[in-house]
């Protein structure tokens, strides 16, 4: 790759990038890269970024009577179209599965079909029985070094706090991080009960159904358990500055506490529930007031390590089937393809720096989750990159390449156009077009937890 500005999380440099055998073999003076044996891309005037890393996706997720409509082939292709070349997917056990069986099923589903590299988070759902806790150790040995728990979704995946504590004790023994969906279910249930008694069950009441205090209460409880157990703890989809403050407070007490947010919590707000189709924006936690969304930005790169999609490919018909009963609407929005372009656009508009974009969407998550060789373009790292025309523009239409027909960001104009995407040296997208290479994504065995150097206290 010749010309162009290489964006790392620490600096931007003018250099050529050479990729050999799937890895960056050299960064050299502009115009110096040899074309011998490798295709050369002219990146003059372009930005070159490390491939995106999305650590929060739900591919083919069953939820109640619905399932998200994608699989590893379509989701990984959509990821690549949006510049994401690594994703970490949840292996949520069905009621009769152990966490290990769930990971093995997800391995079979992904084998040979993913276009980009991927890994898994284990999950302990419903109860933390002896076998599930033993699986935490077995999964860690396989390179599945994070475990998800839910304090919400009673009867589906929810764990009681005692069980969360048991998972944390097992995780810390085996070098894993626990990821938490933090909402106190009983507070959500009470709100839904009260709304129902007033006849207010439509999707437009989603924000009131899952109030801020439910997220804050659960966050404080699990961070308390993290302190007691010493377990590295990561709060998924943080929507509130108060939760980020709770993370800051836990960190000041020596807790390894981290969080993430998502483009929809940063760029949308609860006014979407007053739109013509509020059900399309139903997610848990819900979208919050605009002031909360605006305030979250200042925590990025600190308490909120990264921005991830929480990708859920339900389509409009699935979301609308029970629009009048918010408890039956499958929660979540599609986003594996739009996460990085949305954040890129914000960077090009000056809201965050380009180096911060790389940090939030690629490098820091790769380090925190122990993903080897991802998140940078320094020599030795995987040859995963995207080339961006910073003068280009885009509009989000339909579900793009995701297996759905809508985006919560429908109609949004974006600055910057990703025209080339390379995954371990393989060109997946050229001039904006899918090249049609066969699937070449590999399972990523991750390291056990070690606080990233810049996060050490
Ligand atoms: O609404 C959401 N977030 N759906 C996906 C499942 C989860 O809670 O992450
Ligand atoms: Zn969740
Ligand atoms: Zn999720």
Short mmCIF file of C-alpha atoms and ligand atoms in Angstrom, two decimals:
data_model
loop_
_atom_site.label_atom_id
_atom_site.label_comp_id
_atom_site.label_asym_id
_atom_site.label_seq_id
_atom_site.Cartn_x
_atom_site.Cartn_y
_atom_site.Cartn_z
CA UNK A 1 0.00 0.00 0.00
CA UNK A 2 1.63 3.23 -1.19
CA UNK A 3 1.04 6.73 0.05
CA UNK A 4 -1.65 7.63 2.52
CA UNK A 5 -1.62 8.53 6.14
CA UNK A 6 -1.41 5.64 8.56
CA UNK A 7 -3.59 6.20 11.59
CA UNK A 8 -2.45 4.47 14.75
CA UNK A 9 -3.86 5.03 18.21
CA UNK A 10 -0.82 7.08 19.17
CA UNK A 11 0.09 8.99 15.99
CA UNK A 12 -0.58 9.56 12.32
CA UNK A 13 2.31 8.93 9.95
CA UNK A 14 2.93 9.11 6.24
CA UNK A 15 4.22 5.69 5.25
CA UNK A 16 3.82 2.75 2.89
CA UNK A 17 2.53 -0.49 4.38
CA UNK A 18 3.82 -3.84 3.17
CA UNK A 19 1.91 -6.98 4.06
CA UNK A 20 3.52 -10.38 3.57
CA UNK A 21 2.04 -13.72 4.56
CA UNK A 22 -0.91 -11.96 6.18
CA UNK A 23 1.14 -9.75 8.52
CA UNK A 24 2.46 -6.21 8.30
CA UNK A 25 6.09 -6.76 7.41
CA UNK A 26 7.16 -3.12 7.09
CA UNK A 27 6.15 0.51 7.39
CA UNK A 28 8.49 2.40 5.11
CA UNK A 29 9.08 5.87 3.71
CA UNK A 30 6.32 7.09 1.36
CA UNK A 31 6.79 5.72 -2.17
CA UNK A 32 9.40 3.17 -1.14
CA UNK A 33 7.29 0.00 -0.90
CA UNK A 34 8.32 -2.63 -3.40
CA UNK A 35 5.59 -4.14 -5.57
CA UNK A 36 7.48 -7.41 -5.99
CA UNK A 37 5.09 -10.30 -5.50
CA UNK A 38 2.37 -8.30 -3.78
CA UNK A 39 -0.47 -6.16 -5.14
CA UNK A 40 0.04 -2.45 -4.57
CA UNK A 41 -2.72 -0.06 -3.60
CA UNK A 42 -2.38 3.60 -4.21
CA UNK A 43 -3.57 5.30 -1.04
CA UNK A 44 -2.48 8.84 -1.92
CA UNK A 45 -4.74 11.32 -0.15
CA UNK A 46 -6.35 8.49 1.78
CA UNK A 47 -6.34 7.42 5.41
CA UNK A 48 -5.25 3.91 6.31
CA UNK A 49 -6.62 2.50 9.56
CA UNK A 50 -6.21 -0.83 11.35
CA UNK A 51 -9.26 -3.05 10.81
CA UNK A 52 -12.11 -2.52 13.24
CA UNK A 53 -12.59 -4.76 16.27
CA UNK A 54 -16.18 -5.21 17.43
CA UNK A 55 -16.39 -7.13 20.73
CA UNK A 56 -20.19 -7.15 21.09
CA UNK A 57 -22.23 -8.93 18.43
CA UNK A 58 -25.20 -11.30 18.40
CA UNK A 59 -25.20 -13.38 15.21
CA UNK A 60 -28.18 -15.70 14.75
CA UNK A 61 -29.44 -14.89 18.25
CA UNK A 62 -32.71 -16.59 19.27
CA UNK A 63 -34.85 -14.31 21.44
CA UNK A 64 -38.34 -15.48 22.46
CA UNK A 65 -40.16 -16.50 19.32
CA UNK A 66 -37.72 -14.61 17.07
CA UNK A 67 -34.17 -15.10 15.89
CA UNK A 68 -31.85 -12.54 14.36
CA UNK A 69 -31.69 -13.15 10.63
CA UNK A 70 -27.99 -13.43 9.96
CA UNK A 71 -25.36 -16.13 10.18
CA UNK A 72 -21.57 -16.02 10.37
CA UNK A 73 -21.23 -15.69 6.60
CA UNK A 74 -23.57 -12.73 6.18
CA UNK A 75 -22.64 -10.98 9.43
CA UNK A 76 -18.90 -11.23 8.75
CA UNK A 77 -19.37 -9.92 5.23
CA UNK A 78 -21.40 -6.97 6.53
CA UNK A 79 -18.70 -6.39 9.15
CA UNK A 80 -16.04 -6.22 6.44
CA UNK A 81 -18.15 -3.85 4.33
CA UNK A 82 -18.05 -1.50 7.31
CA UNK A 83 -14.32 -1.90 7.93
CA UNK A 84 -14.56 -4.36 10.83
CA UNK A 85 -12.16 -7.27 10.41
CA UNK A 86 -12.46 -8.88 13.86
CA UNK A 87 -15.51 -9.58 15.97
CA UNK A 88 -16.24 -11.30 19.25
CA UNK A 89 -19.56 -13.10 19.41
CA UNK A 90 -21.52 -14.39 22.41
CA UNK A 91 -22.10 -18.09 22.88
CA UNK A 92 -25.31 -17.99 24.91
CA UNK A 93 -26.35 -21.46 26.07
CA UNK A 94 -29.85 -22.73 25.30
CA UNK A 95 -31.71 -24.04 28.40
CA UNK A 96 -30.29 -27.55 27.93
CA UNK A 97 -26.73 -26.51 27.04
CA UNK A 98 -23.62 -25.96 29.13
CA UNK A 99 -21.45 -22.91 28.39
CA UNK A 100 -18.92 -25.24 26.74
CA UNK A 101 -21.56 -26.86 24.54
CA UNK A 102 -22.74 -23.41 23.48
CA UNK A 103 -19.20 -22.40 22.45
CA UNK A 104 -18.74 -25.68 20.57
CA UNK A 105 -22.01 -25.10 18.71
CA UNK A 106 -20.93 -21.58 17.78
CA UNK A 107 -17.55 -22.93 16.59
CA UNK A 108 -19.33 -25.39 14.29
CA UNK A 109 -21.60 -22.63 12.94
CA UNK A 110 -18.68 -20.33 12.19
CA UNK A 111 -16.15 -22.83 10.88
CA UNK A 112 -15.16 -22.14 7.29
CA UNK A 113 -17.84 -19.51 6.69
CA UNK A 114 -16.66 -16.33 8.39
CA UNK A 115 -14.99 -13.78 6.13
CA UNK A 116 -13.12 -12.11 9.00
CA UNK A 117 -11.45 -13.35 12.17
CA UNK A 118 -13.65 -13.95 15.18
CA UNK A 119 -13.66 -15.18 18.75
CA UNK A 120 -16.24 -15.97 21.41
CA UNK A 121 -17.32 -14.92 24.84
CA UNK A 122 -18.61 -17.72 27.03
CA UNK A 123 -21.85 -17.15 28.90
CA UNK A 124 -23.29 -18.46 32.14
CA UNK A 125 -27.06 -18.16 31.89
CA UNK A 126 -29.94 -18.96 34.26
CA UNK A 127 -27.84 -20.54 37.04
CA UNK A 128 -24.17 -20.82 37.95
CA UNK A 129 -24.15 -24.55 38.66
CA UNK A 130 -21.02 -26.57 39.26
CA UNK A 131 -20.62 -27.59 35.62
CA UNK A 132 -20.98 -24.04 34.33
CA UNK A 133 -18.31 -22.83 36.74
CA UNK A 134 -16.00 -25.65 35.69
CA UNK A 135 -16.56 -24.61 32.08
CA UNK A 136 -15.14 -21.17 32.83
CA UNK A 137 -11.75 -22.84 33.34
CA UNK A 138 -12.10 -25.10 30.29
CA UNK A 139 -13.10 -22.19 28.08
CA UNK A 140 -10.18 -20.10 29.30
CA UNK A 141 -7.82 -22.87 28.18
CA UNK A 142 -9.42 -22.73 24.72
CA UNK A 143 -8.85 -18.99 24.43
CA UNK A 144 -12.38 -17.96 25.36
CA UNK A 145 -11.27 -15.67 28.16
CA UNK A 146 -14.38 -13.62 28.89
CA UNK A 147 -17.71 -14.70 30.37
CA UNK A 148 -20.99 -12.86 29.97
CA UNK A 149 -23.74 -12.70 32.56
CA UNK A 150 -27.09 -10.94 32.53
CA UNK A 151 -28.83 -9.39 35.53
CA UNK A 152 -31.88 -8.86 33.27
CA UNK A 153 -34.22 -11.02 31.12
CA UNK A 154 -35.72 -13.14 33.93
CA UNK A 155 -36.54 -16.68 32.83
CA UNK A 156 -34.49 -16.31 29.65
CA UNK A 157 -30.86 -15.80 30.69
CA UNK A 158 -30.93 -13.82 33.96
CA UNK A 159 -28.63 -14.73 36.86
CA UNK A 160 -29.27 -13.76 40.49
CA UNK A 161 -26.49 -11.70 42.09
CA UNK A 162 -25.24 -14.66 44.14
CA UNK A 163 -24.67 -16.54 40.92
CA UNK A 164 -22.94 -13.51 39.37
CA UNK A 165 -20.60 -13.52 42.32
CA UNK A 166 -19.86 -17.23 41.84
CA UNK A 167 -19.05 -16.63 38.17
CA UNK A 168 -16.74 -13.78 39.14
CA UNK A 169 -14.93 -16.00 41.65
CA UNK A 170 -14.40 -18.66 38.98
CA UNK A 171 -13.39 -16.09 36.36
CA UNK A 172 -10.75 -14.42 38.50
CA UNK A 173 -9.22 -17.84 39.31
CA UNK A 174 -8.77 -18.57 35.61
CA UNK A 175 -7.73 -15.18 34.27
CA UNK A 176 -11.06 -14.26 32.68
CA UNK A 177 -13.02 -11.03 32.58
CA UNK A 178 -16.74 -11.02 33.37
CA UNK A 179 -18.97 -8.98 31.09
CA UNK A 180 -22.28 -7.84 32.51
CA UNK A 181 -25.56 -6.74 31.03
CA UNK A 182 -26.50 -4.58 34.00
CA UNK A 183 -30.17 -3.78 34.57
CA UNK A 184 -31.99 -4.76 37.77
CA UNK A 185 -34.84 -6.88 36.50
CA UNK A 186 -37.18 -6.29 39.44
CA UNK A 187 -37.05 -2.52 38.83
CA UNK A 188 -37.77 -3.07 35.13
CA UNK A 189 -40.64 -5.40 36.04
CA UNK A 190 -42.15 -2.84 38.40
CA UNK A 191 -42.00 -0.10 35.75
CA UNK A 192 -43.60 -2.34 33.16
CA UNK A 193 -46.31 -3.31 35.66
CA UNK A 194 -47.06 0.35 36.44
CA UNK A 195 -47.15 1.31 32.75
CA UNK A 196 -49.42 -1.61 31.97
CA UNK A 197 -51.86 -0.59 34.67
CA UNK A 198 -52.15 2.78 32.92
CA UNK A 199 -52.63 1.02 29.55
CA UNK A 200 -49.18 2.13 28.32
CA UNK A 201 -47.53 -0.92 26.75
CA UNK A 202 -46.67 0.38 23.30
CA UNK A 203 -43.06 0.56 22.06
CA UNK A 204 -43.23 4.33 22.50
CA UNK A 205 -42.94 3.78 26.29
CA UNK A 206 -39.71 1.75 26.08
CA UNK A 207 -37.59 4.40 27.83
CA UNK A 208 -39.97 4.48 30.82
CA UNK A 209 -40.19 0.69 30.89
CA UNK A 210 -36.48 0.26 31.53
CA UNK A 211 -35.58 3.26 33.68
CA UNK A 212 -32.14 4.67 34.32
CA UNK A 213 -32.22 3.59 37.98
CA UNK A 214 -32.41 -0.06 36.88
CA UNK A 215 -29.13 0.26 34.97
CA UNK A 216 -27.42 2.28 37.69
CA UNK A 217 -28.58 -0.03 40.49
CA UNK A 218 -27.31 -3.14 38.70
CA UNK A 219 -24.04 -1.47 37.74
CA UNK A 220 -23.36 -0.47 41.36
CA UNK A 221 -24.22 -3.97 42.61
CA UNK A 222 -21.97 -5.82 40.18
CA UNK A 223 -19.12 -3.35 40.68
CA UNK A 224 -19.44 -4.03 44.42
CA UNK A 225 -19.08 -7.75 43.66
CA UNK A 226 -16.11 -7.01 41.41
CA UNK A 227 -14.44 -5.27 44.36
CA UNK A 228 -15.12 -8.15 46.73
CA UNK A 229 -14.00 -10.85 44.30
CA UNK A 230 -11.19 -8.97 42.54
CA UNK A 231 -12.69 -9.96 39.20
CA UNK A 232 -12.00 -7.80 36.12
CA UNK A 233 -15.46 -6.60 35.16
CA UNK A 234 -16.76 -5.03 31.97
CA UNK A 235 -20.15 -3.38 31.66
CA UNK A 236 -21.63 -3.80 28.20
CA UNK A 237 -23.76 -1.15 26.49
CA UNK A 238 -23.44 1.67 29.03
CA UNK A 239 -26.04 4.36 28.36
CA UNK A 240 -25.62 6.72 31.31
CA UNK A 241 -22.87 9.06 32.53
CA UNK A 242 -23.84 8.03 36.08
CA UNK A 243 -22.84 4.44 35.24
CA UNK A 244 -19.54 5.67 33.83
CA UNK A 245 -19.08 7.60 37.11
CA UNK A 246 -19.72 4.38 39.02
CA UNK A 247 -16.99 2.75 36.92
CA UNK A 248 -14.65 5.64 37.75
CA UNK A 249 -15.38 5.27 41.43
CA UNK A 250 -14.76 1.51 41.33
CA UNK A 251 -11.47 2.11 39.52
CA UNK A 252 -10.41 4.61 42.17
CA UNK A 253 -10.86 1.76 44.68
CA UNK A 254 -8.55 -0.49 42.66
CA UNK A 255 -11.21 -2.47 40.82
CA UNK A 256 -10.39 -3.57 37.25
CA UNK A 257 -13.61 -2.02 35.93
CA UNK A 258 -14.30 -1.19 32.30
CA UNK A 259 -17.23 -0.35 30.10
CA UNK A 260 -18.27 0.22 26.52
CA UNK A 261 -20.96 2.18 24.77
CA UNK A 262 -22.59 1.77 21.37
CA UNK A 263 -23.22 4.15 18.46
CA UNK A 264 -26.96 4.19 19.14
CA UNK A 265 -26.46 5.35 22.75
CA UNK A 266 -23.97 8.01 21.66
CA UNK A 267 -25.74 9.34 18.58
CA UNK A 268 -29.47 8.74 19.12
CA UNK A 269 -31.75 9.55 22.02
CA UNK A 270 -35.13 8.69 23.47
CA UNK A 271 -36.96 11.05 21.09
CA UNK A 272 -36.74 8.08 18.64
CA UNK A 273 -39.54 6.52 20.70
CA UNK A 274 -41.80 9.34 19.50
CA UNK A 275 -41.10 8.56 15.85
CA UNK A 276 -43.54 6.83 13.49
CA UNK A 277 -41.98 3.40 14.22
CA UNK A 278 -40.66 3.47 17.78
CA UNK A 279 -40.37 -0.32 17.85
CA UNK A 280 -37.36 -0.13 15.50
CA UNK A 281 -35.43 1.55 18.32
CA UNK A 282 -36.38 -0.92 21.05
CA UNK A 283 -33.23 -2.13 22.73
CA UNK A 284 -32.23 -2.82 26.28
CA UNK A 285 -31.16 -0.67 27.97
CA UNK A 286 -33.26 1.85 26.03
CA UNK A 287 -32.13 5.04 24.36
CA UNK A 288 -31.80 7.80 26.96
CA UNK A 289 -32.27 11.62 26.97
CA UNK A 290 -30.03 13.58 24.61
CA UNK A 291 -28.09 15.05 27.54
CA UNK A 292 -27.04 11.56 28.65
CA UNK A 293 -25.95 10.65 25.12
CA UNK A 294 -23.90 13.86 24.84
CA UNK A 295 -22.29 13.34 28.25
CA UNK A 296 -21.13 9.79 27.44
CA UNK A 297 -18.58 11.04 24.90
CA UNK A 298 -16.23 12.44 27.52
CA UNK A 299 -15.84 8.99 29.12
CA UNK A 300 -14.65 7.32 25.91
CA UNK A 301 -11.09 6.14 26.14
CA UNK A 302 -11.26 6.26 29.94
CA UNK A 303 -13.99 4.34 31.78
CA UNK A 304 -15.62 3.46 28.47
CA UNK A 305 -12.87 1.58 26.68
CA UNK A 306 -14.58 1.26 23.33
CA UNK A 307 -17.60 1.64 21.10
CA UNK A 308 -19.20 -1.61 19.96
CA UNK A 309 -22.27 -2.47 17.99
CA UNK A 310 -24.40 -4.85 20.13
CA UNK A 311 -25.41 -5.99 16.64
CA UNK A 312 -28.84 -7.68 16.47
CA UNK A 313 -30.19 -8.33 13.00
CA UNK A 314 -33.94 -8.40 13.56
CA UNK A 315 -35.88 -6.96 10.62
CA UNK A 316 -38.66 -4.41 10.56
CA UNK A 317 -41.46 -7.01 10.42
CA UNK A 318 -40.09 -8.81 13.48
CA UNK A 319 -39.75 -5.56 15.38
CA UNK A 320 -43.26 -4.45 14.41
CA UNK A 321 -45.20 -7.66 15.03
CA UNK A 322 -45.87 -6.74 18.66
CA UNK A 323 -45.27 -2.99 18.52
CA UNK A 324 -48.20 -2.51 20.91
CA UNK A 325 -46.58 -4.75 23.58
CA UNK A 326 -43.03 -3.67 24.29
CA UNK A 327 -42.31 -6.80 26.33
CA UNK A 328 -42.71 -8.92 23.18
CA UNK A 329 -40.60 -6.85 20.78
CA UNK A 330 -37.23 -8.55 20.18
CA UNK A 331 -34.67 -6.12 21.63
CA UNK A 332 -31.62 -4.85 19.81
CA UNK A 333 -30.65 -3.04 16.61
CA UNK A 334 -28.42 -3.97 13.66
CA UNK A 335 -25.00 -2.30 13.58
CA UNK A 336 -21.99 -4.48 12.78
CA UNK A 337 -21.63 -2.69 9.42
CA UNK A 338 -22.43 0.86 10.52
CA UNK A 339 -20.47 1.12 13.82
CA UNK A 340 -17.13 2.11 12.33
CA UNK A 341 -18.46 4.32 9.49
CA UNK A 342 -20.58 6.25 12.03
CA UNK A 343 -17.62 6.79 14.35
CA UNK A 344 -15.36 7.61 11.39
CA UNK A 345 -17.82 10.28 10.32
CA UNK A 346 -17.81 11.73 13.84
CA UNK A 347 -14.01 11.78 13.72
CA UNK A 348 -13.92 13.51 10.33
CA UNK A 349 -16.41 16.04 11.69
CA UNK A 350 -13.96 16.75 14.51
CA UNK A 351 -15.90 15.30 17.44
CA UNK A 352 -13.06 12.89 18.26
CA UNK A 353 -9.54 12.61 16.88
CA UNK A 354 -8.66 10.01 14.27
CA UNK A 355 -6.21 8.41 16.71
CA UNK A 356 -9.05 8.17 19.23
CA UNK A 357 -11.22 6.52 16.60
CA UNK A 358 -8.59 3.80 16.23
CA UNK A 359 -8.27 3.54 20.00
CA UNK A 360 -12.03 3.17 20.66
CA UNK A 361 -12.94 0.95 17.72
CA UNK A 362 -9.85 -1.18 17.37
CA UNK A 363 -6.71 -1.01 19.50
CA UNK A 364 -7.89 -0.73 23.07
CA UNK A 365 -10.59 -3.39 22.81
CA UNK A 366 -8.06 -5.72 21.17
CA UNK A 367 -5.69 -5.23 24.10
CA UNK A 368 -8.35 -5.47 26.80
CA UNK A 369 -9.81 -8.67 25.36
CA UNK A 370 -6.41 -10.24 24.77
CA UNK A 371 -6.88 -10.53 21.01
CA UNK A 372 -3.45 -11.26 19.55
CA UNK A 373 -2.01 -9.18 16.68
CA UNK A 374 -5.05 -6.96 16.15
CA UNK A 375 -5.65 -3.24 16.51
CA UNK A 376 -2.46 -1.78 15.01
CA UNK A 377 -0.54 -1.58 11.75
CA UNK A 378 2.91 -1.73 13.30
CA UNK A 379 5.13 -4.44 11.83
CA UNK A 380 4.23 -7.88 13.17
CA UNK A 381 0.51 -7.19 13.51
CA UNK A 382 -2.04 -8.86 11.25
CA UNK A 383 -2.49 -7.18 7.88
CA UNK A 384 -6.04 -6.00 8.62
CA UNK A 385 -6.72 -2.52 7.29
CA UNK A 386 -9.19 -0.19 5.69
CA UNK A 387 -8.48 2.59 3.25
CA UNK A 388 -10.71 5.62 3.59
CA UNK A 389 -11.35 8.53 1.28
CA UNK A 390 -11.83 11.33 3.82
CA UNK A 391 -13.52 13.52 1.18
CA UNK A 392 -16.05 10.81 0.30
CA UNK A 393 -19.61 10.70 1.54
CA UNK A 394 -22.22 8.06 2.21
CA UNK A 395 -25.82 7.74 3.19
CA UNK A 396 -27.16 4.92 5.35
CA UNK A 397 -29.96 3.22 3.47
CA UNK A 398 -31.91 0.09 4.39
CA UNK A 399 -30.02 -2.68 6.15
CA UNK A 400 -27.00 -2.22 3.80
CA UNK A 401 -25.33 -5.66 3.69
CA UNK A 402 -26.76 -6.75 7.04
CA UNK A 403 -29.55 -9.33 6.92
CA UNK A 404 -32.25 -6.84 7.71
CA UNK A 405 -34.18 -4.07 6.00
CA UNK A 406 -33.54 -1.14 8.31
CA UNK A 407 -30.94 0.71 10.30
CA UNK A 408 -31.73 2.91 13.28
CA UNK A 409 -29.54 5.45 11.46
CA UNK A 410 -31.58 5.32 8.25
CA UNK A 411 -31.03 8.40 6.07
CA UNK A 412 -28.01 9.65 8.03
CA UNK A 413 -25.29 11.20 5.84
CA UNK A 414 -21.78 10.17 6.75
CA UNK A 415 -18.44 11.75 6.01
CA UNK A 416 -15.70 9.45 4.75
CA UNK A 417 -15.96 6.47 2.44
CA UNK A 418 -14.30 3.14 3.13
CA UNK A 419 -13.25 1.88 -0.30
CA UNK A 420 -10.77 -0.91 0.45
CA UNK A 421 -10.76 -3.52 3.22
CA UNK A 422 -8.01 -6.06 3.73
CA UNK A 423 -8.14 -8.94 6.23
CA UNK A 424 -4.84 -10.71 6.96
CA UNK A 425 -3.57 -9.54 3.60
CA UNK A 426 -6.63 -10.73 1.69
CA UNK A 427 -8.44 -7.97 -0.19
CA UNK A 428 -12.14 -8.35 0.67
CA UNK A 429 -13.32 -5.00 -0.66
CA UNK A 430 -11.79 -3.06 -3.53
CA UNK A 431 -13.17 0.22 -4.87
CA UNK A 432 -16.14 -0.35 -2.56
CA UNK A 433 -17.00 -3.70 -4.17
CA UNK A 434 -16.93 -7.14 -2.59
CA UNK A 435 -14.16 -9.12 -4.30
CA UNK A 436 -15.78 -12.52 -3.72
CA UNK A 437 -12.85 -14.28 -2.07
CA UNK A 438 -13.84 -17.46 -0.27
CA UNK A 439 -14.30 -17.18 3.48
CA UNK A 440 -10.94 -16.98 5.23
CA UNK A 441 -11.78 -15.90 8.79
CA UNK A 442 -10.18 -17.82 11.65
CA UNK A 443 -11.05 -18.48 15.26
CA UNK A 444 -8.96 -16.29 17.56
CA UNK A 445 -7.60 -17.87 20.68
CA UNK A 446 -7.37 -15.03 23.18
CA UNK A 447 -4.98 -14.40 26.04
CA UNK A 448 -6.09 -14.43 29.66
CA UNK A 449 -6.78 -11.07 31.25
CA UNK A 450 -3.99 -8.60 31.82
CA UNK A 451 -4.84 -4.95 32.35
CA UNK A 452 -3.60 -2.99 29.32
CA UNK A 453 -0.47 -1.03 30.22
CA UNK A 454 -2.27 2.31 29.96
CA UNK A 455 -4.99 1.03 32.31
CA UNK A 456 -2.68 -0.20 35.06
CA UNK A 457 -3.06 1.55 38.38
O1 LIG B 1 -31.35 -4.89 23.19
C1 LIG B 1 -30.36 -5.59 23.21
N1 LIG B 1 -29.26 -5.11 23.71
N2 LIG B 1 -30.43 -6.84 22.68
C2 LIG B 1 -29.42 -7.79 22.57
C3 LIG B 1 -29.18 -8.57 23.79
C4 LIG B 1 -28.43 -7.77 24.80
O2 LIG B 1 -29.01 -7.42 25.83
O3 LIG B 1 -27.25 -7.45 24.59
ZN1 LIG B 2 -27.38 -6.76 26.84
ZN1 LIG B 3 -25.77 -7.50 23.46
#
